[in-house]
PDB file of N, CA, C and O in Angstrom:
ATOM      1  N   UNK A 238      87.725  87.637 106.293  1.00 72.00           N
ATOM      2  CA  UNK A 238      87.524  88.751 105.409  1.00 72.00           C
ATOM      3  C   UNK A 238      87.116  89.957 106.242  1.00 72.00           C
ATOM      4  O   UNK A 238      86.437  89.818 107.253  1.00 72.00           O
ATOM      5  N   UNK A 239      87.535  91.093 105.833  1.00 76.00           N
ATOM      6  CA  UNK A 239      87.162  92.308 106.534  1.00 76.00           C
ATOM      7  C   UNK A 239      87.056  93.483 105.579  1.00 76.00           C
ATOM      8  O   UNK A 239      87.567  93.443 104.457  1.00 76.00           O
ATOM      9  N   UNK A 240      86.353  94.489 106.012  1.00 79.00           N
ATOM     10  CA  UNK A 240      86.228  95.724 105.246  1.00 79.00           C
ATOM     11  C   UNK A 240      86.804  96.858 106.068  1.00 79.00           C
ATOM     12  O   UNK A 240      86.765  96.820 107.295  1.00 79.00           O
ATOM     13  N   UNK A 241      87.331  97.845 105.389  1.00 78.00           N
ATOM     14  CA  UNK A 241      87.867  98.978 106.130  1.00 78.00           C
ATOM     15  C   UNK A 241      87.361 100.281 105.531  1.00 78.00           C
ATOM     16  O   UNK A 241      86.994 100.344 104.364  1.00 78.00           O
ATOM     17  N   UNK A 242      87.307 101.270 106.381  1.00 80.00           N
ATOM     18  CA  UNK A 242      86.900 102.609 105.973  1.00 80.00           C
ATOM     19  C   UNK A 242      87.700 103.614 106.790  1.00 80.00           C
ATOM     20  O   UNK A 242      87.765 103.500 108.013  1.00 80.00           O
ATOM     21  N   UNK A 243      88.312 104.553 106.109  1.00 78.00           N
ATOM     22  CA  UNK A 243      89.047 105.621 106.777  1.00 78.00           C
ATOM     23  C   UNK A 243      88.605 106.937 106.154  1.00 78.00           C
ATOM     24  O   UNK A 243      88.577 107.079 104.930  1.00 78.00           O
ATOM     25  N   UNK A 244      88.236 107.866 106.992  1.00 82.00           N
ATOM     26  CA  UNK A 244      87.878 109.196 106.518  1.00 82.00           C
ATOM     27  C   UNK A 244      88.823 110.225 107.112  1.00 82.00           C
ATOM     28  O   UNK A 244      89.211 110.114 108.273  1.00 82.00           O
ATOM     29  N   UNK A 245      89.227 111.190 106.311  1.00 83.00           N
ATOM     30  CA  UNK A 245      90.105 112.247 106.806  1.00 83.00           C
ATOM     31  C   UNK A 245      89.519 113.611 106.451  1.00 83.00           C
ATOM     32  O   UNK A 245      88.854 113.763 105.424  1.00 83.00           O
ATOM     33  N   UNK A 246      89.752 114.566 107.328  1.00 84.00           N
ATOM     34  CA  UNK A 246      89.393 115.950 107.041  1.00 84.00           C
ATOM     35  C   UNK A 246      90.652 116.787 107.196  1.00 84.00           C
ATOM     36  O   UNK A 246      91.270 116.808 108.259  1.00 84.00           O
ATOM     37  N   UNK A 247      91.039 117.443 106.132  1.00 84.00           N
ATOM     38  CA  UNK A 247      92.209 118.319 106.143  1.00 84.00           C
ATOM     39  C   UNK A 247      91.713 119.758 106.190  1.00 84.00           C
ATOM     40  O   UNK A 247      91.002 120.206 105.285  1.00 84.00           O
ATOM     41  N   UNK A 248      92.023 120.444 107.263  1.00 84.00           N
ATOM     42  CA  UNK A 248      91.573 121.833 107.409  1.00 84.00           C
ATOM     43  C   UNK A 248      92.333 122.727 106.441  1.00 84.00           C
ATOM     44  O   UNK A 248      93.529 122.561 106.222  1.00 84.00           O
ATOM     45  N   UNK A 249      91.616 123.646 105.850  1.00 84.00           N
ATOM     46  CA  UNK A 249      92.228 124.625 104.947  1.00 84.00           C
ATOM     47  C   UNK A 249      91.834 126.026 105.424  1.00 84.00           C
ATOM     48  O   UNK A 249      90.851 126.210 106.128  1.00 84.00           O
ATOM     49  N   UNK A 250      92.608 126.973 105.030  1.00 83.00           N
ATOM     50  CA  UNK A 250      92.337 128.370 105.385  1.00 83.00           C
ATOM     51  C   UNK A 250      92.509 129.208 104.132  1.00 83.00           C
ATOM     52  O   UNK A 250      93.543 129.158 103.477  1.00 83.00           O
ATOM     53  N   UNK A 251      91.451 129.915 103.781  1.00 84.00           N
ATOM     54  CA  UNK A 251      91.539 130.831 102.649  1.00 84.00           C
ATOM     55  C   UNK A 251      90.922 132.164 103.057  1.00 84.00           C
ATOM     56  O   UNK A 251      90.313 132.271 104.123  1.00 84.00           O
ATOM     57  N   UNK A 252      91.103 133.141 102.231  1.00 87.00           N
ATOM     58  CA  UNK A 252      90.621 134.481 102.555  1.00 87.00           C
ATOM     59  C   UNK A 252      89.582 134.922 101.542  1.00 87.00           C
ATOM     60  O   UNK A 252      89.744 134.728 100.343  1.00 87.00           O
ATOM     61  N   UNK A 253      88.492 135.475 102.065  1.00 86.00           N
ATOM     62  CA  UNK A 253      87.458 136.078 101.230  1.00 86.00           C
ATOM     63  C   UNK A 253      87.176 137.466 101.792  1.00 86.00           C
ATOM     64  O   UNK A 253      86.870 137.613 102.972  1.00 86.00           O
ATOM     65  N   UNK A 254      87.298 138.462 100.962  1.00 89.00           N
ATOM     66  CA  UNK A 254      87.119 139.860 101.383  1.00 89.00           C
ATOM     67  C   UNK A 254      88.042 140.193 102.552  1.00 89.00           C
ATOM     68  O   UNK A 254      87.629 140.817 103.524  1.00 89.00           O
ATOM     69  N   UNK A 255      89.274 139.726 102.470  1.00 86.00           N
ATOM     70  CA  UNK A 255      90.304 139.956 103.479  1.00 86.00           C
ATOM     71  C   UNK A 255      89.983 139.337 104.845  1.00 86.00           C
ATOM     72  O   UNK A 255      90.591 139.690 105.846  1.00 86.00           O
ATOM     73  N   UNK A 256      89.011 138.413 104.875  1.00 87.00           N
ATOM     74  CA  UNK A 256      88.683 137.723 106.115  1.00 87.00           C
ATOM     75  C   UNK A 256      89.009 136.236 105.959  1.00 87.00           C
ATOM     76  O   UNK A 256      88.758 135.646 104.911  1.00 87.00           O
ATOM     77  N   UNK A 257      89.560 135.621 107.011  1.00 84.00           N
ATOM     78  CA  UNK A 257      89.881 134.194 106.913  1.00 84.00           C
ATOM     79  C   UNK A 257      88.614 133.339 106.935  1.00 84.00           C
ATOM     80  O   UNK A 257      87.682 133.597 107.689  1.00 84.00           O
ATOM     81  N   UNK A 258      88.604 132.347 106.061  1.00 85.00           N
ATOM     82  CA  UNK A 258      87.488 131.408 105.989  1.00 85.00           C
ATOM     83  C   UNK A 258      88.074 130.004 106.117  1.00 85.00           C
ATOM     84  O   UNK A 258      88.922 129.594 105.344  1.00 85.00           O
ATOM     85  N   UNK A 259      87.607 129.302 107.143  1.00 82.00           N
ATOM     86  CA  UNK A 259      88.091 127.948 107.367  1.00 82.00           C
ATOM     87  C   UNK A 259      87.211 126.962 106.612  1.00 82.00           C
ATOM     88  O   UNK A 259      85.994 127.110 106.542  1.00 82.00           O
ATOM     89  N   UNK A 260      87.822 125.968 106.054  1.00 83.00           N
ATOM     90  CA  UNK A 260      87.102 124.961 105.302  1.00 83.00           C
ATOM     91  C   UNK A 260      87.812 123.628 105.518  1.00 83.00           C
ATOM     92  O   UNK A 260      88.863 123.575 106.165  1.00 83.00           O
ATOM     93  N   UNK A 261      87.272 122.591 104.999  1.00 84.00           N
ATOM     94  CA  UNK A 261      87.907 121.287 105.139  1.00 84.00           C
ATOM     95  C   UNK A 261      87.783 120.485 103.867  1.00 84.00           C
ATOM     96  O   UNK A 261      86.797 120.592 103.141  1.00 84.00           O
ATOM     97  N   UNK A 262      88.796 119.694 103.588  1.00 85.00           N
ATOM     98  CA  UNK A 262      88.772 118.780 102.459  1.00 85.00           C
ATOM     99  C   UNK A 262      88.558 117.384 103.035  1.00 85.00           C
ATOM    100  O   UNK A 262      89.330 116.919 103.869  1.00 85.00           O
ATOM    101  N   UNK A 263      87.483 116.750 102.612  1.00 86.00           N
ATOM    102  CA  UNK A 263      87.151 115.427 103.125  1.00 86.00           C
ATOM    103  C   UNK A 263      87.578 114.370 102.110  1.00 86.00           C
ATOM    104  O   UNK A 263      87.249 114.462 100.931  1.00 86.00           O
ATOM    105  N   UNK A 264      88.320 113.386 102.571  1.00 85.00           N
ATOM    106  CA  UNK A 264      88.716 112.250 101.743  1.00 85.00           C
ATOM    107  C   UNK A 264      88.261 110.980 102.428  1.00 85.00           C
ATOM    108  O   UNK A 264      88.323 110.869 103.649  1.00 85.00           O
ATOM    109  N   UNK A 265      87.829 110.021 101.646  1.00 87.00           N
ATOM    110  CA  UNK A 265      87.469 108.739 102.229  1.00 87.00           C
ATOM    111  C   UNK A 265      88.126 107.622 101.443  1.00 87.00           C
ATOM    112  O   UNK A 265      88.326 107.726 100.236  1.00 87.00           O
ATOM    113  N   UNK A 266      88.487 106.586 102.159  1.00 80.00           N
ATOM    114  CA  UNK A 266      89.166 105.442 101.579  1.00 80.00           C
ATOM    115  C   UNK A 266      88.448 104.186 102.060  1.00 80.00           C
ATOM    116  O   UNK A 266      88.257 104.000 103.255  1.00 80.00           O
ATOM    117  N   UNK A 267      88.049 103.357 101.140  1.00 84.00           N
ATOM    118  CA  UNK A 267      87.376 102.111 101.475  1.00 84.00           C
ATOM    119  C   UNK A 267      88.150 100.960 100.851  1.00 84.00           C
ATOM    120  O   UNK A 267      88.743 101.110  99.793  1.00 84.00           O
ATOM    121  N   UNK A 268      88.129  99.837 101.510  1.00 81.00           N
ATOM    122  CA  UNK A 268      88.827  98.689 100.975  1.00 81.00           C
ATOM    123  C   UNK A 268      88.341  97.403 101.597  1.00 81.00           C
ATOM    124  O   UNK A 268      87.460  97.387 102.455  1.00 81.00           O
ATOM    125  N   UNK A 269      88.926  96.329 101.147  1.00 83.00           N
ATOM    126  CA  UNK A 269      88.564  95.011 101.633  1.00 83.00           C
ATOM    127  C   UNK A 269      89.834  94.189 101.742  1.00 83.00           C
ATOM    128  O   UNK A 269      90.746  94.337 100.929  1.00 83.00           O
ATOM    129  N   UNK A 270      89.918  93.372 102.751  1.00 75.00           N
ATOM    130  CA  UNK A 270      91.050  92.468 102.861  1.00 75.00           C
ATOM    131  C   UNK A 270      90.517  91.081 103.175  1.00 75.00           C
ATOM    132  O   UNK A 270      89.489  90.928 103.813  1.00 75.00           O
ATOM    133  N   UNK A 271      91.206  90.076 102.658  1.00 77.00           N
ATOM    134  CA  UNK A 271      90.758  88.709 102.859  1.00 77.00           C
ATOM    135  C   UNK A 271      91.949  87.765 102.844  1.00 77.00           C
ATOM    136  O   UNK A 271      92.974  88.055 102.237  1.00 77.00           O
ATOM    137  N   UNK A 272      91.783  86.657 103.529  1.00 71.00           N
ATOM    138  CA  UNK A 272      92.823  85.635 103.558  1.00 71.00           C
ATOM    139  C   UNK A 272      92.944  84.997 102.171  1.00 71.00           C
ATOM    140  O   UNK A 272      91.980  84.949 101.406  1.00 71.00           O
ATOM    141  N   UNK A 273      94.123  84.508 101.869  1.00 75.00           N
ATOM    142  CA  UNK A 273      94.352  83.826 100.604  1.00 75.00           C
ATOM    143  C   UNK A 273      93.390  82.636 100.495  1.00 75.00           C
ATOM    144  O   UNK A 273      93.171  81.915 101.461  1.00 75.00           O
ATOM    145  N   UNK A 274      92.792  82.447  99.342  1.00 76.00           N
ATOM    146  CA  UNK A 274      91.840  81.367  99.065  1.00 76.00           C
ATOM    147  C   UNK A 274      90.555  81.472  99.877  1.00 76.00           C
ATOM    148  O   UNK A 274      89.837  80.493 100.051  1.00 76.00           O
ATOM    149  N   UNK A 275      90.222  82.649 100.382  1.00 76.00           N
ATOM    150  CA  UNK A 275      88.987  82.845 101.136  1.00 76.00           C
ATOM    151  C   UNK A 275      87.791  82.464 100.262  1.00 76.00           C
ATOM    152  O   UNK A 275      87.674  82.912  99.128  1.00 76.00           O
ATOM    153  N   UNK A 276      86.919  81.631 100.767  1.00 78.00           N
ATOM    154  CA  UNK A 276      85.693  81.210 100.083  1.00 78.00           C
ATOM    155  C   UNK A 276      85.976  80.615  98.710  1.00 78.00           C
ATOM    156  O   UNK A 276      85.192  80.758  97.783  1.00 78.00           O
ATOM    157  N   UNK A 277      87.100  79.920  98.558  1.00 81.00           N
ATOM    158  CA  UNK A 277      87.461  79.330  97.277  1.00 81.00           C
ATOM    159  C   UNK A 277      86.889  77.921  97.164  1.00 81.00           C
ATOM    160  O   UNK A 277      87.308  77.007  97.874  1.00 81.00           O
ATOM    161  N   UNK A 278      85.948  77.742  96.266  1.00 83.00           N
ATOM    162  CA  UNK A 278      85.401  76.424  96.020  1.00 83.00           C
ATOM    163  C   UNK A 278      86.455  75.481  95.461  1.00 83.00           C
ATOM    164  O   UNK A 278      86.483  74.289  95.783  1.00 83.00           O
ATOM    165  N   UNK A 279      87.334  76.036  94.622  1.00 85.00           N
ATOM    166  CA  UNK A 279      88.407  75.219  94.042  1.00 85.00           C
ATOM    167  C   UNK A 279      89.307  74.643  95.139  1.00 85.00           C
ATOM    168  O   UNK A 279      89.617  73.453  95.149  1.00 85.00           O
ATOM    169  N   UNK A 280      89.709  75.479  96.078  1.00 82.00           N
ATOM    170  CA  UNK A 280      90.583  75.015  97.165  1.00 82.00           C
ATOM    171  C   UNK A 280      89.865  73.990  98.037  1.00 82.00           C
ATOM    172  O   UNK A 280      90.449  72.981  98.429  1.00 82.00           O
ATOM    173  N   UNK A 281      88.586  74.220  98.322  1.00 80.00           N
ATOM    174  CA  UNK A 281      87.822  73.271  99.136  1.00 80.00           C
ATOM    175  C   UNK A 281      87.739  71.915  98.436  1.00 80.00           C
ATOM    176  O   UNK A 281      87.946  70.864  99.066  1.00 80.00           O
ATOM    177  N   UNK A 282      87.455  71.902  97.138  1.00 85.00           N
ATOM    178  CA  UNK A 282      87.361  70.650  96.394  1.00 85.00           C
ATOM    179  C   UNK A 282      88.718  69.954  96.316  1.00 85.00           C
ATOM    180  O   UNK A 282      88.816  68.738  96.515  1.00 85.00           O
ATOM    181  N   UNK A 283      89.758  70.726  96.068  1.00 84.00           N
ATOM    182  CA  UNK A 283      91.114  70.168  95.992  1.00 84.00           C
ATOM    183  C   UNK A 283      91.499  69.517  97.323  1.00 84.00           C
ATOM    184  O   UNK A 283      92.032  68.407  97.345  1.00 84.00           O
ATOM    185  N   UNK A 284      91.206  70.172  98.436  1.00 81.00           N
ATOM    186  CA  UNK A 284      91.521  69.612  99.754  1.00 81.00           C
ATOM    187  C   UNK A 284      90.697  68.357 100.029  1.00 81.00           C
ATOM    188  O   UNK A 284      91.186  67.399 100.622  1.00 81.00           O
ATOM    189  N   UNK A 285      89.429  68.357  99.594  1.00 82.00           N
ATOM    190  CA  UNK A 285      88.592  67.184  99.788  1.00 82.00           C
ATOM    191  C   UNK A 285      89.148  65.986  99.012  1.00 82.00           C
ATOM    192  O   UNK A 285      89.240  64.877  99.533  1.00 82.00           O
ATOM    193  N   UNK A 286      89.543  66.212  97.763  1.00 87.00           N
ATOM    194  CA  UNK A 286      90.094  65.136  96.931  1.00 87.00           C
ATOM    195  C   UNK A 286      91.386  64.598  97.542  1.00 87.00           C
ATOM    196  O   UNK A 286      91.647  63.401  97.516  1.00 87.00           O
ATOM    197  N   UNK A 287      92.192  65.473  98.141  1.00 86.00           N
ATOM    198  CA  UNK A 287      93.439  65.040  98.786  1.00 86.00           C
ATOM    199  C   UNK A 287      93.175  64.357 100.118  1.00 86.00           C
ATOM    200  O   UNK A 287      94.084  63.827 100.737  1.00 86.00           O
ATOM    201  N   UNK A 288      91.928  64.368 100.589  1.00 82.00           N
ATOM    202  CA  UNK A 288      91.594  63.726 101.856  1.00 82.00           C
ATOM    203  C   UNK A 288      91.788  64.611 103.061  1.00 82.00           C
ATOM    204  O   UNK A 288      91.792  64.135 104.190  1.00 82.00           O
ATOM    205  N   UNK A 289      91.953  65.883 102.845  1.00 74.00           N
ATOM    206  CA  UNK A 289      92.106  66.813 103.955  1.00 74.00           C
ATOM    207  C   UNK A 289      90.738  67.350 104.329  1.00 74.00           C
ATOM    208  O   UNK A 289      90.057  67.964 103.527  1.00 74.00           O
ATOM    209  N   UNK A 290      90.326  67.088 105.550  1.00 63.00           N
ATOM    210  CA  UNK A 290      88.992  67.482 105.980  1.00 63.00           C
ATOM    211  C   UNK A 290      88.926  68.946 106.403  1.00 63.00           C
ATOM    212  O   UNK A 290      87.878  69.556 106.379  1.00 63.00           O
ATOM    213  N   UNK A 291      90.043  69.515 106.816  1.00 61.00           N
ATOM    214  CA  UNK A 291      90.008  70.863 107.372  1.00 61.00           C
ATOM    215  C   UNK A 291      91.328  71.566 107.099  1.00 61.00           C
ATOM    216  O   UNK A 291      92.387  70.987 107.270  1.00 61.00           O
ATOM    217  N   UNK A 292      91.250  72.781 106.647  1.00 59.00           N
ATOM    218  CA  UNK A 292      92.444  73.622 106.550  1.00 59.00           C
ATOM    219  C   UNK A 292      92.160  74.900 107.307  1.00 59.00           C
ATOM    220  O   UNK A 292      91.031  75.400 107.328  1.00 59.00           O
ATOM    221  N   UNK A 293      93.165  75.424 107.935  1.00 63.00           N
ATOM    222  CA  UNK A 293      93.039  76.642 108.731  1.00 63.00           C
ATOM    223  C   UNK A 293      93.730  77.754 107.973  1.00 63.00           C
ATOM    224  O   UNK A 293      94.943  77.774 107.837  1.00 63.00           O
ATOM    225  N   UNK A 294      92.962  78.664 107.407  1.00 62.00           N
ATOM    226  CA  UNK A 294      93.490  79.714 106.549  1.00 62.00           C
ATOM    227  C   UNK A 294      93.064  81.062 107.118  1.00 62.00           C
ATOM    228  O   UNK A 294      91.881  81.391 107.101  1.00 62.00           O
ATOM    229  N   UNK A 295      94.008  81.794 107.669  1.00 69.00           N
ATOM    230  CA  UNK A 295      93.675  83.068 108.299  1.00 69.00           C
ATOM    231  C   UNK A 295      94.664  84.146 107.886  1.00 69.00           C
ATOM    232  O   UNK A 295      95.741  83.868 107.377  1.00 69.00           O
ATOM    233  N   UNK A 296      94.271  85.370 108.138  1.00 72.00           N
ATOM    234  CA  UNK A 296      95.196  86.492 108.005  1.00 72.00           C
ATOM    235  C   UNK A 296      95.814  86.722 109.369  1.00 72.00           C
ATOM    236  O   UNK A 296      95.102  86.791 110.365  1.00 72.00           O
ATOM    237  N   UNK A 297      97.123  86.824 109.434  1.00 76.00           N
ATOM    238  CA  UNK A 297      97.770  87.074 110.717  1.00 76.00           C
ATOM    239  C   UNK A 297      98.032  88.561 110.940  1.00 76.00           C
ATOM    240  O   UNK A 297      98.218  88.995 112.062  1.00 76.00           O
ATOM    241  N   UNK A 298      98.031  89.341 109.861  1.00 81.00           N
ATOM    242  CA  UNK A 298      98.249  90.781 109.991  1.00 81.00           C
ATOM    243  C   UNK A 298      97.831  91.482 108.705  1.00 81.00           C
ATOM    244  O   UNK A 298      97.642  90.845 107.680  1.00 81.00           O
ATOM    245  N   UNK A 299      97.683  92.799 108.806  1.00 82.00           N
ATOM    246  CA  UNK A 299      97.500  93.611 107.603  1.00 82.00           C
ATOM    247  C   UNK A 299      98.202  94.941 107.823  1.00 82.00           C
ATOM    248  O   UNK A 299      98.401  95.383 108.952  1.00 82.00           O
ATOM    249  N   UNK A 300      98.601  95.562 106.741  1.00 86.00           N
ATOM    250  CA  UNK A 300      99.354  96.817 106.815  1.00 86.00           C
ATOM    251  C   UNK A 300      98.486  97.982 106.361  1.00 86.00           C
ATOM    252  O   UNK A 300      97.629  97.831 105.498  1.00 86.00           O
ATOM    253  N   UNK A 301      98.732  99.132 106.962  1.00 85.00           N
ATOM    254  CA  UNK A 301      98.049 100.372 106.599  1.00 85.00           C
ATOM    255  C   UNK A 301      99.073 101.269 105.923  1.00 85.00           C
ATOM    256  O   UNK A 301     100.166 101.477 106.455  1.00 85.00           O
ATOM    257  N   UNK A 302      98.716 101.789 104.757  1.00 85.00           N
ATOM    258  CA  UNK A 302      99.612 102.656 103.994  1.00 85.00           C
ATOM    259  C   UNK A 302      99.020 104.055 103.911  1.00 85.00           C
ATOM    260  O   UNK A 302      97.807 104.211 103.792  1.00 85.00           O
ATOM    261  N   UNK A 303      99.877 105.035 103.981  1.00 82.00           N
ATOM    262  CA  UNK A 303      99.435 106.420 103.950  1.00 82.00           C
ATOM    263  C   UNK A 303      99.751 107.093 102.631  1.00 82.00           C
ATOM    264  O   UNK A 303      99.820 106.460 101.578  1.00 82.00           O
ATOM    265  N   UNK A 304      99.979 108.367 102.737  1.00 79.00           N
ATOM    266  CA  UNK A 304     100.259 109.192 101.563  1.00 79.00           C
ATOM    267  C   UNK A 304     101.493 108.674 100.841  1.00 79.00           C
ATOM    268  O   UNK A 304     102.481 108.298 101.448  1.00 79.00           O
ATOM    269  N   UNK A 305     101.410 108.638  99.534  1.00 85.00           N
ATOM    270  CA  UNK A 305     102.509 108.212  98.655  1.00 85.00           C
ATOM    271  C   UNK A 305     102.963 106.784  98.941  1.00 85.00           C
ATOM    272  O   UNK A 305     104.115 106.429  98.732  1.00 85.00           O
ATOM    273  N   UNK A 306     102.052 105.950  99.443  1.00 86.00           N
ATOM    274  CA  UNK A 306     102.352 104.540  99.629  1.00 86.00           C
ATOM    275  C   UNK A 306     103.274 104.197 100.779  1.00 86.00           C
ATOM    276  O   UNK A 306     103.792 103.087 100.852  1.00 86.00           O
ATOM    277  N   UNK A 307     103.489 105.110 101.706  1.00 90.00           N
ATOM    278  CA  UNK A 307     104.356 104.837 102.861  1.00 90.00           C
ATOM    279  C   UNK A 307     103.596 104.014 103.889  1.00 90.00           C
ATOM    280  O   UNK A 307     102.467 104.326 104.244  1.00 90.00           O
ATOM    281  N   UNK A 308     104.229 102.939 104.390  1.00 91.00           N
ATOM    282  CA  UNK A 308     103.588 102.097 105.394  1.00 91.00           C
ATOM    283  C   UNK A 308     103.497 102.866 106.711  1.00 91.00           C
ATOM    284  O   UNK A 308     104.482 103.373 107.223  1.00 91.00           O
ATOM    285  N   UNK A 309     102.280 102.936 107.260  1.00 90.00           N
ATOM    286  CA  UNK A 309     102.037 103.651 108.499  1.00 90.00           C
ATOM    287  C   UNK A 309     102.104 102.693 109.686  1.00 90.00           C
ATOM    288  O   UNK A 309     102.704 102.997 110.708  1.00 90.00           O
ATOM    289  N   UNK A 310     101.482 101.524 109.542  1.00 89.00           N
ATOM    290  CA  UNK A 310     101.447 100.567 110.646  1.00 89.00           C
ATOM    291  C   UNK A 310     101.112  99.179 110.124  1.00 89.00           C
ATOM    292  O   UNK A 310     100.555  99.027 109.039  1.00 89.00           O
ATOM    293  N   UNK A 311     101.462  98.183 110.914  1.00 90.00           N
ATOM    294  CA  UNK A 311     101.045  96.807 110.659  1.00 90.00           C
ATOM    295  C   UNK A 311     100.232  96.353 111.857  1.00 90.00           C
ATOM    296  O   UNK A 311     100.687  96.431 112.992  1.00 90.00           O
ATOM    297  N   UNK A 312      99.023  95.913 111.601  1.00 85.00           N
ATOM    298  CA  UNK A 312      98.114  95.470 112.646  1.00 85.00           C
ATOM    299  C   UNK A 312      98.164  93.939 112.699  1.00 85.00           C
ATOM    300  O   UNK A 312      97.886  93.271 111.703  1.00 85.00           O
ATOM    301  N   UNK A 313      98.544  93.390 113.854  1.00 83.00           N
ATOM    302  CA  UNK A 313      98.579  91.942 114.020  1.00 83.00           C
ATOM    303  C   UNK A 313      97.234  91.478 114.579  1.00 83.00           C
ATOM    304  O   UNK A 313      96.683  92.090 115.480  1.00 83.00           O
ATOM    305  N   UNK A 314      96.728  90.395 114.028  1.00 77.00           N
ATOM    306  CA  UNK A 314      95.424  89.872 114.408  1.00 77.00           C
ATOM    307  C   UNK A 314      95.570  88.625 115.265  1.00 77.00           C
ATOM    308  O   UNK A 314      96.520  87.866 115.109  1.00 77.00           O
ATOM    309  N   UNK A 315      94.622  88.410 116.151  1.00 74.00           N
ATOM    310  CA  UNK A 315      94.567  87.203 116.965  1.00 74.00           C
ATOM    311  C   UNK A 315      93.632  86.222 116.270  1.00 74.00           C
ATOM    312  O   UNK A 315      92.508  86.571 115.918  1.00 74.00           O
ATOM    313  N   UNK A 316      94.102  85.010 116.039  1.00 71.00           N
ATOM    314  CA  UNK A 316      93.308  83.982 115.373  1.00 71.00           C
ATOM    315  C   UNK A 316      93.192  82.775 116.296  1.00 71.00           C
ATOM    316  O   UNK A 316      93.901  81.787 116.123  1.00 71.00           O
ATOM    317  N   UNK A 317      92.294  82.826 117.263  1.00 69.00           N
ATOM    318  CA  UNK A 317      92.214  81.733 118.244  1.00 69.00           C
ATOM    319  C   UNK A 317      91.577  80.470 117.659  1.00 69.00           C
ATOM    320  O   UNK A 317      90.679  80.546 116.831  1.00 69.00           O
ATOM    321  N   UNK A 318      92.070  79.326 118.089  1.00 69.00           N
ATOM    322  CA  UNK A 318      91.459  78.046 117.743  1.00 69.00           C
ATOM    323  C   UNK A 318      90.303  77.739 118.690  1.00 69.00           C
ATOM    324  O   UNK A 318      89.345  77.087 118.318  1.00 69.00           O
ATOM    325  N   UNK A 319      90.422  78.177 119.941  1.00 71.00           N
ATOM    326  CA  UNK A 319      89.408  77.867 120.951  1.00 71.00           C
ATOM    327  C   UNK A 319      89.022  79.143 121.680  1.00 71.00           C
ATOM    328  O   UNK A 319      89.799  80.112 121.715  1.00 71.00           O
ATOM    329  N   UNK A 320      87.836  79.181 122.298  1.00 72.00           N
ATOM    330  CA  UNK A 320      87.423  80.382 123.033  1.00 72.00           C
ATOM    331  C   UNK A 320      88.389  80.758 124.161  1.00 72.00           C
ATOM    332  O   UNK A 320      88.525  81.923 124.503  1.00 72.00           O
ATOM    333  N   UNK A 321      89.090  79.770 124.729  1.00 73.00           N
ATOM    334  CA  UNK A 321      90.022  80.052 125.822  1.00 73.00           C
ATOM    335  C   UNK A 321      91.220  80.886 125.402  1.00 73.00           C
ATOM    336  O   UNK A 321      91.907  81.476 126.227  1.00 73.00           O
ATOM    337  N   UNK A 322      91.474  80.956 124.095  1.00 69.00           N
ATOM    338  CA  UNK A 322      92.607  81.752 123.610  1.00 69.00           C
ATOM    339  C   UNK A 322      92.273  83.236 123.475  1.00 69.00           C
ATOM    340  O   UNK A 322      93.146  84.043 123.255  1.00 69.00           O
ATOM    341  N   UNK A 323      90.992  83.570 123.584  1.00 68.00           N
ATOM    342  CA  UNK A 323      90.588  84.966 123.455  1.00 68.00           C
ATOM    343  C   UNK A 323      90.896  85.694 124.755  1.00 68.00           C
ATOM    344  O   UNK A 323      90.518  85.256 125.823  1.00 68.00           O
ATOM    345  N   UNK A 324      91.573  86.823 124.645  1.00 63.00           N
ATOM    346  CA  UNK A 324      91.941  87.587 125.838  1.00 63.00           C
ATOM    347  C   UNK A 324      91.030  88.769 126.028  1.00 63.00           C
ATOM    348  O   UNK A 324      90.608  89.416 125.168  1.00 63.00           O
TER     349      UNK A 324
END
């Protein structure tokens, strides 16, 4: 599970008494992302009843969307099983 926060400042220029005045519009975006069945008691119980002692459930990537829902980037995550896999 992870949380995200993105803040943007868009510079604006307006005139007061024929003089330019710079200002900024601040926008903030907060969100949360989590793997499917994250912290699911139902899934844990179901796996236990089936005799499965361990399931590996991770997010392999997440996408960032910008203005008007356009995809900006996809961030791929590293999900190591052992410390030796960490680079």
